[in-house]
CSV table of C-alpha atoms and ligand atoms in Angstrom, one decimal:
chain,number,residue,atom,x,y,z
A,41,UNK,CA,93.2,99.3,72.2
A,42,UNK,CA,89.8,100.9,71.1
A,43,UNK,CA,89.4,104.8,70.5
A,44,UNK,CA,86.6,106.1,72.2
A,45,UNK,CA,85.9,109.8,70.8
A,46,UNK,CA,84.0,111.5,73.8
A,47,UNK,CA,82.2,115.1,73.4
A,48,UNK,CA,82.0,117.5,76.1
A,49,UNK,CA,84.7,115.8,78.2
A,50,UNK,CA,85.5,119.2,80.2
A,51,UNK,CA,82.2,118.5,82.2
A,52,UNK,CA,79.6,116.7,83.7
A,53,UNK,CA,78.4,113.6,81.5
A,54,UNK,CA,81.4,113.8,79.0
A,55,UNK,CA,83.8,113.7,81.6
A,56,UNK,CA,82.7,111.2,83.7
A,57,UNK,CA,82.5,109.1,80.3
A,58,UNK,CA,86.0,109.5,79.7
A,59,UNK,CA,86.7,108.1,83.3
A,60,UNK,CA,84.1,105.5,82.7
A,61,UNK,CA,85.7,104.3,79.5
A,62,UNK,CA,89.1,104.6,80.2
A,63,UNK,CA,88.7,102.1,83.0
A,64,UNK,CA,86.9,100.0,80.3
A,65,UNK,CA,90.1,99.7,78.4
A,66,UNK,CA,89.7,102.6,75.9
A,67,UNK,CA,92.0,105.0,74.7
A,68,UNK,CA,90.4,108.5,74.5
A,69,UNK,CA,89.9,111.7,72.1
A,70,UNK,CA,88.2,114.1,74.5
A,71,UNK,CA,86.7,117.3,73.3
A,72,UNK,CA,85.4,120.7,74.6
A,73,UNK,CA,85.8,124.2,74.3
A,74,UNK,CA,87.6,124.9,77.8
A,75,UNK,CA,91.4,123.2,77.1
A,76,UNK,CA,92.1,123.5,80.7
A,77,UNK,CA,89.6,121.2,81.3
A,78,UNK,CA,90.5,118.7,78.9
A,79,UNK,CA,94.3,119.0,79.6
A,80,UNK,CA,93.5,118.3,83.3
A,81,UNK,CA,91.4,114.9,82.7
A,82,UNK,CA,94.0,113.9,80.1
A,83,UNK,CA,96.9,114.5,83.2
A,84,UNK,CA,94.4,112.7,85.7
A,85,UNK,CA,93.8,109.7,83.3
A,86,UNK,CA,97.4,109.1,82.5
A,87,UNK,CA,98.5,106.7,81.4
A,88,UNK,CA,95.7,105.6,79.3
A,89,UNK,CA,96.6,107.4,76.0
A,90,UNK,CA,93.9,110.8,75.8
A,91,UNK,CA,94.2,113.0,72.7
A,92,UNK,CA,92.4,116.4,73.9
A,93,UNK,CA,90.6,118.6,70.5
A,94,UNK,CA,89.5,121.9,71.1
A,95,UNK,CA,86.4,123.1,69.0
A,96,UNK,CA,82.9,124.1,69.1
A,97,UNK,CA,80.3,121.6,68.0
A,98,UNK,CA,78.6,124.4,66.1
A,99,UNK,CA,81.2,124.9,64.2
A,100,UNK,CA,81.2,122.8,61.1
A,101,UNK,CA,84.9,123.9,59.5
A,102,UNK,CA,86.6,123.5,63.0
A,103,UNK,CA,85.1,120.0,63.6
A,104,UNK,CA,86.0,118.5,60.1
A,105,UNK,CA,89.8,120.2,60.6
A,106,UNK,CA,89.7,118.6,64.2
A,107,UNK,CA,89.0,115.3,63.0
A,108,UNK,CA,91.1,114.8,59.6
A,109,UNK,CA,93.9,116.1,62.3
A,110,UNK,CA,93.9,113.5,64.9
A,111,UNK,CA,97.2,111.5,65.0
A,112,UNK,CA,97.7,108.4,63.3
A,113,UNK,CA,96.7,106.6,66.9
A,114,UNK,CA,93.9,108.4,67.4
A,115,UNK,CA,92.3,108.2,63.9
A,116,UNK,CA,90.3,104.9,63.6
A,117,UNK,CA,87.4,105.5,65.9
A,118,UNK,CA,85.7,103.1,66.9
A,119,UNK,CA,83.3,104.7,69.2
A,120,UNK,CA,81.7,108.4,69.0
A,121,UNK,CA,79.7,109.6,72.4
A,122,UNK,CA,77.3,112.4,70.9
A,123,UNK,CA,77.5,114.1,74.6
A,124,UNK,CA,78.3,117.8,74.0
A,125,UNK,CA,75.4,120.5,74.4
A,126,UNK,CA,72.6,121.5,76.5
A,127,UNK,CA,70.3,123.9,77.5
A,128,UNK,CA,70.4,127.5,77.3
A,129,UNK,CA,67.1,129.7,79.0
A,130,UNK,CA,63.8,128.4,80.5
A,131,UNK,CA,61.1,130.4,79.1
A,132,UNK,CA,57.8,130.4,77.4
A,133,UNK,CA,57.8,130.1,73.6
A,134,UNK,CA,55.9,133.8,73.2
A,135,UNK,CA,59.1,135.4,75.1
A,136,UNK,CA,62.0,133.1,74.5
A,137,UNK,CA,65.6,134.2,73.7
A,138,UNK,CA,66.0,133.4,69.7
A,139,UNK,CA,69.8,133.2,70.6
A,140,UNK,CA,69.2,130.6,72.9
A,141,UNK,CA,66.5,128.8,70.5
A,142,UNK,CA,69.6,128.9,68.1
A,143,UNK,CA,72.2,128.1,70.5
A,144,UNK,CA,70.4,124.8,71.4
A,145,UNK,CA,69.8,123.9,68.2
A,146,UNK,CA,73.1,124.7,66.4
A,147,UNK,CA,74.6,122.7,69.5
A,148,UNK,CA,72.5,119.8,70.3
A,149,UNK,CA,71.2,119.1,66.9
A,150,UNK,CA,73.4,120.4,64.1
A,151,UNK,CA,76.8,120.0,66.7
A,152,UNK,CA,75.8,116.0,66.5
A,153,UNK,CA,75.2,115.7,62.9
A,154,UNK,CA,79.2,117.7,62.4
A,155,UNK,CA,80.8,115.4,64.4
A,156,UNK,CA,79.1,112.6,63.4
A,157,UNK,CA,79.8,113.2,59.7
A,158,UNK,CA,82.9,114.5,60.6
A,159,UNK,CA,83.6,110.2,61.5
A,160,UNK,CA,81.5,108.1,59.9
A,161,UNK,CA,83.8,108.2,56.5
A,162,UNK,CA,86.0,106.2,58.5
A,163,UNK,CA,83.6,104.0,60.4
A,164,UNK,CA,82.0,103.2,57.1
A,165,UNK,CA,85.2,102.3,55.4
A,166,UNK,CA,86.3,99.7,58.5
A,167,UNK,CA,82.5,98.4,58.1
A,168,UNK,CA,82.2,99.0,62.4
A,169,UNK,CA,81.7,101.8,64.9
A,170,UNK,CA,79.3,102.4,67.5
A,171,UNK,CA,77.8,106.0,67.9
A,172,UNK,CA,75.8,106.7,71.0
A,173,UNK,CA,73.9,110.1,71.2
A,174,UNK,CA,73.1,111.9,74.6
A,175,UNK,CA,69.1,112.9,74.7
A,176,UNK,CA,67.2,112.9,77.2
A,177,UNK,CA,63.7,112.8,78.9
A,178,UNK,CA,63.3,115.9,77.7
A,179,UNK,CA,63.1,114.2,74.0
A,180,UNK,CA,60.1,112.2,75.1
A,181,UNK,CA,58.5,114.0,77.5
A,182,UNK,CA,57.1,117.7,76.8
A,183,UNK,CA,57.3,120.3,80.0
A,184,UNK,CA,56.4,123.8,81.1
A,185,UNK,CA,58.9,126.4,79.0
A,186,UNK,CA,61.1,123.2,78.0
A,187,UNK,CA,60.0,124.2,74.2
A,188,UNK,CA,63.3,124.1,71.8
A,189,UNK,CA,65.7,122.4,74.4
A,190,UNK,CA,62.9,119.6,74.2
A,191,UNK,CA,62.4,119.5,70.3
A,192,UNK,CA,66.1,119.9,70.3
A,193,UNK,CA,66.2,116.4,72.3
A,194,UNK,CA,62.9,114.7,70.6
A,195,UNK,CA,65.3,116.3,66.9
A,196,UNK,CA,68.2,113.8,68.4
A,197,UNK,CA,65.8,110.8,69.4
A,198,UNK,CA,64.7,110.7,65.3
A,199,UNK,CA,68.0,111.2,64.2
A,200,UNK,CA,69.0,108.6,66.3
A,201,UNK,CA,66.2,105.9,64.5
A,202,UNK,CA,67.7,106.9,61.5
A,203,UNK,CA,71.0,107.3,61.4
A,204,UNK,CA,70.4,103.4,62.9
A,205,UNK,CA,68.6,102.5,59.4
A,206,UNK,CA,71.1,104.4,57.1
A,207,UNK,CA,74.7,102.6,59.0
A,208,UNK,CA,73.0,99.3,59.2
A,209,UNK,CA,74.5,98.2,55.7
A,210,UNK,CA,78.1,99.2,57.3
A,211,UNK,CA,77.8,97.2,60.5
A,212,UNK,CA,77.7,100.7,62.7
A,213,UNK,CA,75.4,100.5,65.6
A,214,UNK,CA,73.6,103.7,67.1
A,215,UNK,CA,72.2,104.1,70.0
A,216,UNK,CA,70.5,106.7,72.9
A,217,UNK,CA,70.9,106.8,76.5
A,218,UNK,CA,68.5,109.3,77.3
A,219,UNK,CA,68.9,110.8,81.3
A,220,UNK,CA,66.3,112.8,83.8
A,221,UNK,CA,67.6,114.6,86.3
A,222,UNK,CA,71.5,114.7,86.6
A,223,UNK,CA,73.1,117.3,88.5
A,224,UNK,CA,76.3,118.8,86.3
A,225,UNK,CA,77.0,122.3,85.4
A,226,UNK,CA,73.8,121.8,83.0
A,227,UNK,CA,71.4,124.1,85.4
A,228,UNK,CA,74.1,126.7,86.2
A,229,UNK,CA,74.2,126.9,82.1
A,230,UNK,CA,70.5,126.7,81.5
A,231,UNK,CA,70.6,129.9,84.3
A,232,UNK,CA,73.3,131.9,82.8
A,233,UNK,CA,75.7,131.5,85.9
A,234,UNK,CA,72.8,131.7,88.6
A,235,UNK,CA,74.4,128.9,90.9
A,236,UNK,CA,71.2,129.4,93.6
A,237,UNK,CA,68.6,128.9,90.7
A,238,UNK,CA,70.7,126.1,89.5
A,239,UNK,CA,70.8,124.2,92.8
A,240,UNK,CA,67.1,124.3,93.7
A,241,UNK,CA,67.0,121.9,90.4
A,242,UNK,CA,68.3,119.3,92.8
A,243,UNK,CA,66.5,120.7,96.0
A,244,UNK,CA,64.9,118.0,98.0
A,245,UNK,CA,65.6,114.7,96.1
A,246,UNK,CA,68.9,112.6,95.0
A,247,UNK,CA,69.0,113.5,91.5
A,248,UNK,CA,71.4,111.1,89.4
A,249,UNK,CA,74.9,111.9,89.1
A,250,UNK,CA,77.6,112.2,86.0
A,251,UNK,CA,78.9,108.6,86.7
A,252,UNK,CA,75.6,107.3,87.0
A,253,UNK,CA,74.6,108.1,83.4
A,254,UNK,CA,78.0,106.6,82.7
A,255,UNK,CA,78.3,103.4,83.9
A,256,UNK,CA,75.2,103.1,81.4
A,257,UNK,CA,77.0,104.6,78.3
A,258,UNK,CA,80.0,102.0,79.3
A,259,UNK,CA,77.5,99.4,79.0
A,260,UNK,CA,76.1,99.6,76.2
A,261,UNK,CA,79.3,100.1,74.2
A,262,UNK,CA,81.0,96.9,75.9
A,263,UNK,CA,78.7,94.6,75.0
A,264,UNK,CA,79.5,91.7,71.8
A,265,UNK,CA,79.7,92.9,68.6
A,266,UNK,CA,76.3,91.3,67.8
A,267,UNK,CA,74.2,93.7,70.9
A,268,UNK,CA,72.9,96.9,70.2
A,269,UNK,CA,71.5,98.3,73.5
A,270,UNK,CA,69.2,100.7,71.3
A,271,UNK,CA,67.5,102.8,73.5
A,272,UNK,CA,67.7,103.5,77.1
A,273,UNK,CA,66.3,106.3,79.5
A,274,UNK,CA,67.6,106.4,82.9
A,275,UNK,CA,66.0,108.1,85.3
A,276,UNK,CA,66.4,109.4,89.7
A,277,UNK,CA,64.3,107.0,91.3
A,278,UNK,CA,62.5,110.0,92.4
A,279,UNK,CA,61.6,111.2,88.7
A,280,UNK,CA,58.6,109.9,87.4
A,281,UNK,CA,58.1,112.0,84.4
A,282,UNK,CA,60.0,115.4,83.0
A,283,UNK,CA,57.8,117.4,85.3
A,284,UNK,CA,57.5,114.8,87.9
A,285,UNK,CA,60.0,114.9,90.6
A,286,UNK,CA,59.1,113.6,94.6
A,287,UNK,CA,61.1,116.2,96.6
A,288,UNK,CA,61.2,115.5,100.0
A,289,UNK,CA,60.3,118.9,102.4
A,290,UNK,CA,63.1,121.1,103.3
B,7,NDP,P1,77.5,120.1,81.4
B,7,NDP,O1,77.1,121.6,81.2
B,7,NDP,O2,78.1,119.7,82.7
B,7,NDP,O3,78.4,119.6,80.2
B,7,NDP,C1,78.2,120.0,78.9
B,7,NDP,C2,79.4,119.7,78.1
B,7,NDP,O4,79.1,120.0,76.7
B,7,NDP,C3,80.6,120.4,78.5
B,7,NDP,O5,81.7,119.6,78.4
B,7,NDP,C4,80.7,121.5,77.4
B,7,NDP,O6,82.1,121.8,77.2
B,7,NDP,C5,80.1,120.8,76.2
B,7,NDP,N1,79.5,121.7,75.2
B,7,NDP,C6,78.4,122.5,75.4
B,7,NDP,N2,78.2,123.2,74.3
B,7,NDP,C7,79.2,123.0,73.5
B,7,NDP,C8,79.6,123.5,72.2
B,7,NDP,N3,78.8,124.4,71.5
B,7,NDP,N4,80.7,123.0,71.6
B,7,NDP,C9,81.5,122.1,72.2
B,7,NDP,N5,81.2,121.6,73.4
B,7,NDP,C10,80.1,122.0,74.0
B,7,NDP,O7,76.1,119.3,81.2
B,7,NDP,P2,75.8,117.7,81.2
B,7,NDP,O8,77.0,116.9,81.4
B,7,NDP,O9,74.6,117.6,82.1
B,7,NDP,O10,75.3,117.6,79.7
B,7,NDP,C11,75.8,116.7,78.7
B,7,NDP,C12,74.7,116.3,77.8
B,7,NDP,O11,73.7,115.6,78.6
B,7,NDP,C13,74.0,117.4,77.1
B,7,NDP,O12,73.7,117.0,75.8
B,7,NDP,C14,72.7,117.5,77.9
B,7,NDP,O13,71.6,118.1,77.1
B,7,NDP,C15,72.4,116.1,78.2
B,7,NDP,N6,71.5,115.9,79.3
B,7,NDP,C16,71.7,116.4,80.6
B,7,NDP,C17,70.9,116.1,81.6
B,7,NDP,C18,71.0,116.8,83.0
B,7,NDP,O14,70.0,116.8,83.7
B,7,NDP,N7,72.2,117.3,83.3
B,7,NDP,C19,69.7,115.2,81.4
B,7,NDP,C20,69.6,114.7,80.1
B,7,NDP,C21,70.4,115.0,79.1
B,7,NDP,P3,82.7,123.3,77.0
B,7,NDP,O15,81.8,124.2,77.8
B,7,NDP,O16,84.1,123.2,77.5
B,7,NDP,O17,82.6,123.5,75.6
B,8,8X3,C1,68.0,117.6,81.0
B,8,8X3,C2,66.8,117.1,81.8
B,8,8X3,O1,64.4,117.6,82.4
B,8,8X3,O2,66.0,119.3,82.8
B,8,8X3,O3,67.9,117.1,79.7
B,8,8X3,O4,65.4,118.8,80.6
B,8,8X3,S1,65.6,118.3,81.9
């Protein structure tokens, strides 16, 4: 059975990836900061085997501990889903939050390169592995007050081209599946709690949902050995652009 190592399983994306893979045939190390969380989709997917790991991204120490102890079962991963993060204020640059700026950059960024580290030593030693990191439009696509969450997205979308170039020698493919809209706790994050804010997000059009983005990420990492599905961006039908959404009047 393949490992699938899935970050920010307690929610959203990450969560409906475990699902998603688990009915693919993988077992499961599931990660997040909320343990209830994890220890509830580990009882729900039983009995596919799910090893749940409690740590911050951020934290570089707690990551590497994390990983070196994973159970003999767990150990050889085979695929890594660079999920965990998100977005933290929307504000102009000249009056933006520096602990959000660092928030989204420690997480999104520096989070991805920790955990990735953290498992390549033993993807490079088996010569295979398959890491897929989470962007999104916003890496592409510049928009109103979007500032550091954006470069934080466009910093994964180049690490992404070269982390491809420096694990071709050991076989390991990397990929992005880079989402618009997808209604998960991400707004009520972004808002600090404000549920109200947070739903307007998905006011007036039908924004894409955690399993959507899922059934992509399953793709990709079921196809032959020989397939890298490099780059995808997945958008609501009724998202044109980062800024561009066709809502329908109220
Ligand atoms: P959610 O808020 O629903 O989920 C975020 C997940 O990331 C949670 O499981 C959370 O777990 C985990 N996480 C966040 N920060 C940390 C941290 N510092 N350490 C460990 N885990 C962390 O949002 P989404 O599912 O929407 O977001 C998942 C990814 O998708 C993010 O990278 C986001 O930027 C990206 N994305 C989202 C889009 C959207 O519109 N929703 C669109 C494009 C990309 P816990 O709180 O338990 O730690
Ligand atoms: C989440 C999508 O456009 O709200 O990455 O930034 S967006």
């Amino acid at each position: 059975m393949k490992t699938a190592f899935v970050t920010g399983a307690s929610s959203g994306i990450g969560r409906a990836t475990a699902v998603a893979l688990a009915k693919a045939g993988f077992q499961l190390v599931i990660t997040g900061r909320r343990r209830e969380r994890l220890d509830a989709l580990a009882a729900e997917l039983a009995p596919v085997p799910v090893h749940a790991l409690v740590f911050d991204v951020r934290d570089r120490d707690a990551v590497t501990a994390a990983v070196i102890g994973l159970p003999p079962g767990f150990a050889a991963v085979d695929v890594l889903i660079n999920n965990a993060g998100g977005a933290h204020g929307l504000h102009p640059i000249q009056t933006g939050d520096p602990r959000d700026w660092d928030a989204m950059l420690d997480a999104n960024v520096r989070g991805l390169l920790n955990v990735t580290q953290a498992l390549l030593p033993g993807m490079t030693a088996r010569q295979s592995g398959f890491v897929v990191n989470i962007g999104s439009i916003a890496g592409r696509d510049a928009y109103a007050n979007g500032n550091v969450y954006c470069a934080s997205k466009a910093a994964v979308a180049m690490l992404t081209k070269t982390m491809r170039l420096d694990l071709l020698p050991f076989g390991i493919r990397v990929a992005e599946v880079d989402p618009g809209a997808v209604e998960t706790e991400f707004s009520e994050v972004r808002f600090k709690g404000d549920a109200d804010r947070a739903a307007k997000v998905y006011e007036g059009f039908a924004p894409l949902r955690a399993e959507d983005v899922a059934d992509v990420i399953a793709f990709v990492v079921t196809r032959p050995a020989h397939v890298n599905i490099a780059d995808v961006l997945v958008l609501p039908t009724a998202q044109g652009a980062a800024s561009s959404i066709f809502r329908q009047p109220a």
